[in-house]
mmCIF file of C-alpha atoms in Angstrom:
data_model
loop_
_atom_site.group_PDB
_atom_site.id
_atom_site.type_symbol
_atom_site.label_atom_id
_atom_site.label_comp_id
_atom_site.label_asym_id
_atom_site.label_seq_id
_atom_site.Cartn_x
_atom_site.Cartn_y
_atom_site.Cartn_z
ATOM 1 C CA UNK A 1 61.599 -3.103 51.621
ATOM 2 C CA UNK A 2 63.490 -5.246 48.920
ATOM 3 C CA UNK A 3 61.863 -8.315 51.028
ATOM 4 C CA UNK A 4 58.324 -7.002 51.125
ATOM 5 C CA UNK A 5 58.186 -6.324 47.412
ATOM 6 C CA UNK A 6 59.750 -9.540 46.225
ATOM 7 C CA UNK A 7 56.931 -11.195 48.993
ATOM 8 C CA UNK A 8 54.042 -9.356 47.574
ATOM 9 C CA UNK A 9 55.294 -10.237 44.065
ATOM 10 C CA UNK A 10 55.368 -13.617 44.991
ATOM 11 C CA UNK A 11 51.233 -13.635 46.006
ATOM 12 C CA UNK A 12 50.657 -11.366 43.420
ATOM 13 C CA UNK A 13 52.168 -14.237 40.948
ATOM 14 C CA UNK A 14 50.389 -16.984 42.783
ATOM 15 C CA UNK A 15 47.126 -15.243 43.144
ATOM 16 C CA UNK A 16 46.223 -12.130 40.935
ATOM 17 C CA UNK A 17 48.447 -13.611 38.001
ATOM 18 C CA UNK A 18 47.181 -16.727 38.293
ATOM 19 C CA UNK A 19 43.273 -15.996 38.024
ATOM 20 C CA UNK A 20 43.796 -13.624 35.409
ATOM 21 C CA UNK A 21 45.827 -16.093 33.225
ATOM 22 C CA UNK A 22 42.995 -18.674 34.408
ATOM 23 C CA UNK A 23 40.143 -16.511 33.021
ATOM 24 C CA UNK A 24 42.013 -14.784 29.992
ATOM 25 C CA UNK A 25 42.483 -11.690 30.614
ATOM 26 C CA UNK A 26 46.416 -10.663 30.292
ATOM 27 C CA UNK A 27 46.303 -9.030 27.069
ATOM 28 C CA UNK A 28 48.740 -6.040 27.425
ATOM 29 C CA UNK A 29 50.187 -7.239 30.707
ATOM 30 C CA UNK A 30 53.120 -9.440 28.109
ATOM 31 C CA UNK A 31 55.865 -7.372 29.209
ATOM 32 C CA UNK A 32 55.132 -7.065 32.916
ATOM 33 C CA UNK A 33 54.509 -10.983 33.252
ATOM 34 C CA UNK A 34 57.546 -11.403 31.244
ATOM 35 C CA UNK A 35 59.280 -9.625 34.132
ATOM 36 C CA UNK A 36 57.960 -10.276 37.162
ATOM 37 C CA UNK A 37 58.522 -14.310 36.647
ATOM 38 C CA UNK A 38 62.250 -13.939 35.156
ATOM 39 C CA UNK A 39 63.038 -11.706 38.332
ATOM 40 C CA UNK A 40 61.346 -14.306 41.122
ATOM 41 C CA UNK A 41 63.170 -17.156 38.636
ATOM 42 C CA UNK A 42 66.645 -15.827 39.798
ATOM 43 C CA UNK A 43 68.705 -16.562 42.524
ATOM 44 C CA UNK A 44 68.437 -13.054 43.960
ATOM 45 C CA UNK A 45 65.362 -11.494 43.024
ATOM 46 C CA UNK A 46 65.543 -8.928 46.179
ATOM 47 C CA UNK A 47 68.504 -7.459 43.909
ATOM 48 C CA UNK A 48 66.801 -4.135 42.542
ATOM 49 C CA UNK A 49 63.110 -4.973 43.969
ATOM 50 C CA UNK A 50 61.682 -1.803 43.126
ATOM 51 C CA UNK A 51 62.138 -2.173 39.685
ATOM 52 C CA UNK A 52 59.122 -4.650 39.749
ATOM 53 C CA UNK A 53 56.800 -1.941 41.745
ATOM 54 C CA UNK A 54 55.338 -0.611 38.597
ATOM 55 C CA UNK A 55 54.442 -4.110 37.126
ATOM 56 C CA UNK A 56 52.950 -5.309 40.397
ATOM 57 C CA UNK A 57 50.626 -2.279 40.493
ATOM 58 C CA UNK A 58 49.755 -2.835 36.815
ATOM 59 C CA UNK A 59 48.836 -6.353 36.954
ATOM 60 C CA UNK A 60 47.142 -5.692 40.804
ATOM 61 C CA UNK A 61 45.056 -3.165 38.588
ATOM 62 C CA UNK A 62 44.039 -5.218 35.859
ATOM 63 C CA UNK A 63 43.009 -7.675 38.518
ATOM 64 C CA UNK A 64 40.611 -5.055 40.322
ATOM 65 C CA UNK A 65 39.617 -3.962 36.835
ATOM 66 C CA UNK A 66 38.594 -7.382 35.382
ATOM 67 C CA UNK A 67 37.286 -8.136 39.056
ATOM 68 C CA UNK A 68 34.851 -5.288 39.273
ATOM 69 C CA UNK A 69 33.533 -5.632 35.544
ATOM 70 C CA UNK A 70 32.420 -9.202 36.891
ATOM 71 C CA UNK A 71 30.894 -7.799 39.652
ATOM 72 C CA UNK A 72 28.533 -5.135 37.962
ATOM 73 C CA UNK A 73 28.175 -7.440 34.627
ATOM 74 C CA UNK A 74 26.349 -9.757 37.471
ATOM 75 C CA UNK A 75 24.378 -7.266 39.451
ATOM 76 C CA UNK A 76 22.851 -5.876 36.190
ATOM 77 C CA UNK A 77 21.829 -8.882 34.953
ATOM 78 C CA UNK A 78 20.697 -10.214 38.556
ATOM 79 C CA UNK A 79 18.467 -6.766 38.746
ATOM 80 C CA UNK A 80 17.025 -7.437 35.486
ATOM 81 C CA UNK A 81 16.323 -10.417 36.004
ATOM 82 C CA UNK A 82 14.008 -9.196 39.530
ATOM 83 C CA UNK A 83 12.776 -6.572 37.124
ATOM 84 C CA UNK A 84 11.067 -9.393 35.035
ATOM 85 C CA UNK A 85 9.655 -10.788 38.206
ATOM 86 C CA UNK A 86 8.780 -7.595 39.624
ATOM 87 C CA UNK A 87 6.513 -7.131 36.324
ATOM 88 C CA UNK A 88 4.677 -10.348 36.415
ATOM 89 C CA UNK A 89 0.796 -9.254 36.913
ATOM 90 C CA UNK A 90 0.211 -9.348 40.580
ATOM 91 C CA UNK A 91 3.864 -8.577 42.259
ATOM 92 C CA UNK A 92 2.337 -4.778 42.893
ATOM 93 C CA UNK A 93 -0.344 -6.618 45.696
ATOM 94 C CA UNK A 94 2.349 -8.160 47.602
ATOM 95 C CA UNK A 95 3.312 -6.510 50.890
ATOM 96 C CA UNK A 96 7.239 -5.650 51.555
ATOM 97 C CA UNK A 97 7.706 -9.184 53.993
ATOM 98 C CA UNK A 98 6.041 -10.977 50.622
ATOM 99 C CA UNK A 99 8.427 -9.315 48.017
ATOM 100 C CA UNK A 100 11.579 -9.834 49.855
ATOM 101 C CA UNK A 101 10.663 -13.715 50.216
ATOM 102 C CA UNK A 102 9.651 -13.675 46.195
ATOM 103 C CA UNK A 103 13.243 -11.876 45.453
ATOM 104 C CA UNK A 104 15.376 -13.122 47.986
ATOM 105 C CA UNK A 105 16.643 -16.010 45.924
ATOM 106 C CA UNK A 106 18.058 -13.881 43.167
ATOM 107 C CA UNK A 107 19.741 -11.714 45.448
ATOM 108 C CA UNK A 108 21.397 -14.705 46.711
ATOM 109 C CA UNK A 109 22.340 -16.021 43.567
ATOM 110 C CA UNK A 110 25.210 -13.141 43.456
ATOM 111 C CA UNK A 111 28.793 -13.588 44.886
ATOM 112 C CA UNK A 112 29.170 -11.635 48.183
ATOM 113 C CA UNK A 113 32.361 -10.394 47.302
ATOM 114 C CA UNK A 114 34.813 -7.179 46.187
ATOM 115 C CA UNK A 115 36.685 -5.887 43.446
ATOM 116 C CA UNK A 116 39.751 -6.306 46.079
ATOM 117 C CA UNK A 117 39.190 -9.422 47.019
ATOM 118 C CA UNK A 118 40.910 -12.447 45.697
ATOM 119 C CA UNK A 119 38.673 -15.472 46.769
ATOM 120 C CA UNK A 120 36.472 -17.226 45.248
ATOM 121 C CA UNK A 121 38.992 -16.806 42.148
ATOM 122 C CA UNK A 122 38.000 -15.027 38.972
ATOM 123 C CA UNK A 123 36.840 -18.148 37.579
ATOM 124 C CA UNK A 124 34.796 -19.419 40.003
ATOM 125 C CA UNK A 125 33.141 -15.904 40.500
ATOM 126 C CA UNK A 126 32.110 -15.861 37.074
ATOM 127 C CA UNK A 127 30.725 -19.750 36.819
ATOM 128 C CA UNK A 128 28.968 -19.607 40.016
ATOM 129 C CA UNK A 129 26.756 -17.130 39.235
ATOM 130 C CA UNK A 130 25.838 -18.386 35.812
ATOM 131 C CA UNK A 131 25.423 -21.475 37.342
ATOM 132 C CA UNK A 132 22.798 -19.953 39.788
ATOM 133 C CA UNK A 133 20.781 -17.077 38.345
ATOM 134 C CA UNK A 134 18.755 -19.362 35.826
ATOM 135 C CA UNK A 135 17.553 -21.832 38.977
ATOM 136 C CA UNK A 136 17.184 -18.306 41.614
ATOM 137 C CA UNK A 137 14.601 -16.971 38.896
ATOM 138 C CA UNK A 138 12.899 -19.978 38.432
ATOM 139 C CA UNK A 139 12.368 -20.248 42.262
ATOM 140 C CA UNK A 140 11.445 -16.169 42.130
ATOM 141 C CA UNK A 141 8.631 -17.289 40.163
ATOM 142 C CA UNK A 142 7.344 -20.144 41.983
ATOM 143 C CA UNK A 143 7.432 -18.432 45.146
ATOM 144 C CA UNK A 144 5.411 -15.566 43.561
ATOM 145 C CA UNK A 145 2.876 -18.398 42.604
ATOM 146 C CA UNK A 146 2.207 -19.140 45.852
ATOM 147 C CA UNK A 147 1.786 -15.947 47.093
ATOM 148 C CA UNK A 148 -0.644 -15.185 44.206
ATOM 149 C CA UNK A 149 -2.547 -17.919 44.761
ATOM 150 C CA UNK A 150 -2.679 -17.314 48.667
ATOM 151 C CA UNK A 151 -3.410 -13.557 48.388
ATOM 152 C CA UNK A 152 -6.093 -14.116 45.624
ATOM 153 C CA UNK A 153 -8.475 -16.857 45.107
ATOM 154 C CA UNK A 154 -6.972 -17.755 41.683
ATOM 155 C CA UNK A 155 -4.871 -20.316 41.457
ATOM 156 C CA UNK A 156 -1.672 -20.158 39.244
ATOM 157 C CA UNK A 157 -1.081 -22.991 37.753
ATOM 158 C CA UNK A 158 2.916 -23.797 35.947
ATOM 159 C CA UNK A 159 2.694 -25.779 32.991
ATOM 160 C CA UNK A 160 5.415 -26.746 30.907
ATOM 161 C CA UNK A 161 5.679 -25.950 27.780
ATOM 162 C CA UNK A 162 8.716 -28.361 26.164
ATOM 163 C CA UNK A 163 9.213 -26.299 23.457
ATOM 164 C CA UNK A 164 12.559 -24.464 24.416
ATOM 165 C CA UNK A 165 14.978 -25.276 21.666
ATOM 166 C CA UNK A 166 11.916 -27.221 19.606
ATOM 167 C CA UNK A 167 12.682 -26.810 15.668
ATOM 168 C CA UNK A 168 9.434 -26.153 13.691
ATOM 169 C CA UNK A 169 9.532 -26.873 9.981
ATOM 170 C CA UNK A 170 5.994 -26.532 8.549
ATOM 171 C CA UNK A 171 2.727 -24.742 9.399
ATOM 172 C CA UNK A 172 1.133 -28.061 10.043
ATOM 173 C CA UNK A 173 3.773 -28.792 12.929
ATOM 174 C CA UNK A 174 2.968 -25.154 14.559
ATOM 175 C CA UNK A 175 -0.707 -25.883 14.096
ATOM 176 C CA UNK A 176 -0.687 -29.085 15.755
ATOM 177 C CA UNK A 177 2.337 -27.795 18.594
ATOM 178 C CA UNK A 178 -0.593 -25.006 19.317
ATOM 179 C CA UNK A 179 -2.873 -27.470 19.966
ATOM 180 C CA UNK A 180 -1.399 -29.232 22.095
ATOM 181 C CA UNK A 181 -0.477 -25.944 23.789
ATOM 182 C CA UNK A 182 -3.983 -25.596 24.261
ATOM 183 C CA UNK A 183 -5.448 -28.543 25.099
ATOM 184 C CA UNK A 184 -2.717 -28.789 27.950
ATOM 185 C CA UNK A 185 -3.213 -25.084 29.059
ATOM 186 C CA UNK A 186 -7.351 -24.838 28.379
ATOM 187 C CA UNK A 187 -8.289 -27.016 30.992
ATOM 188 C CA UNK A 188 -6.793 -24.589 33.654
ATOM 189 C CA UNK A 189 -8.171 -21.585 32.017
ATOM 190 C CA UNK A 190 -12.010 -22.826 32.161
ATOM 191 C CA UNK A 191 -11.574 -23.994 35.880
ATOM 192 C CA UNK A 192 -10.228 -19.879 36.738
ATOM 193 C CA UNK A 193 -6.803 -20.805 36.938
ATOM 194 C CA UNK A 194 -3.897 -18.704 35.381
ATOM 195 C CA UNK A 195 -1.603 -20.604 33.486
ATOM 196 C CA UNK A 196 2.197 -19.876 33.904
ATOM 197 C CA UNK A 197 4.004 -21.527 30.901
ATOM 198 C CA UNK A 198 7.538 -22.772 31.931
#
């Protein structure tokens, strides 16, 4: 038993330890770190094992915890995110086969994973799906496009905008960014097109 425990602590050091160290997230876990690393530092850290049992389960706990609040953090913000699509004008036509192909690529932008589990790593569970949610919307929405324009004889047209993170200082510069709006965007309109602004 005295083997097993000082094993376990030794993954739970190299694995649960680590990522939570990696990511941040040891506040109030001082005195159990403290001890689990000065008992695997000495010679015989099978001496008195079980003393370590209730800091292994605490930090194992705060690694499920931390784990989990990942987890549902990313499938709120990944169900939001195909609410938005799901509101576009149009979604309501498409038949179930159409929807799933519209929505599949959010669903894949989420980490197939558990609270248990320890790969991918904290870290990389978090930055993946940051990394992918903004592109698996943007795909969403082009594949609704095409199933608009297929399903209806209106054509949606994207259009980008270029004004994400533009600074406006005068009403003259909004007047004239409006304009340019619409002289980019009217076009479409007049031929029957809708006009998605990117």
């Amino acid at each position: 038993e005295a083997i097993d425990t000082v094993k376990r602590a030794g993954r739970i050091k190299d694995h649960e330890l680590a990522q939570l160290q990696a990511i941040g997230e040891l506040s109030g876990l001082d005195e159990e770190v403290t001890l689990l690393t000065e008992r695997l530092a000495t010679e015989r850290p099978w001496k008195d094992a079980a003393s370590m049992l209730p800091a292994l389960d605490k930090i194992r706990a705060r690694y499920v915890e931390v784990r989990k609040g990942i987890i549902q953090r990313q499938t709120i913000e990944a169900e939001s995110e195909r609410n938005k699509v799901k509101m576009r004008p149009g979604f309501a036509q498409l038949d179930a086969d159409a929807a799933h192909r519209v929505l599949r690529p959010i669903a894949e932008a989420t980490v197939d994973t558990t609270a248990e589990a320890l790969a991918p790593t904290l870290v990389e569970l978090r930055d993946r799906f940051s990394g992918r949610i903004g592109q698996a919307v943007e795909v969403a929405n082009e594949r609704l496009d095409d199933e608009l324009s297929r399903k209806t004889e209106t054509q949606v047209v994207r259009v980008e905008s270029h004004i994400r993170g533009m600074e406006v200082t005068s009403r003259e510069q909004l007047k004239g960014l409006l304009n340019e709006l619409e002289e980019r965007i009217g076009p479409h309109l007049d031929r029957g097109a809708r006009v998605r602004i990117t």
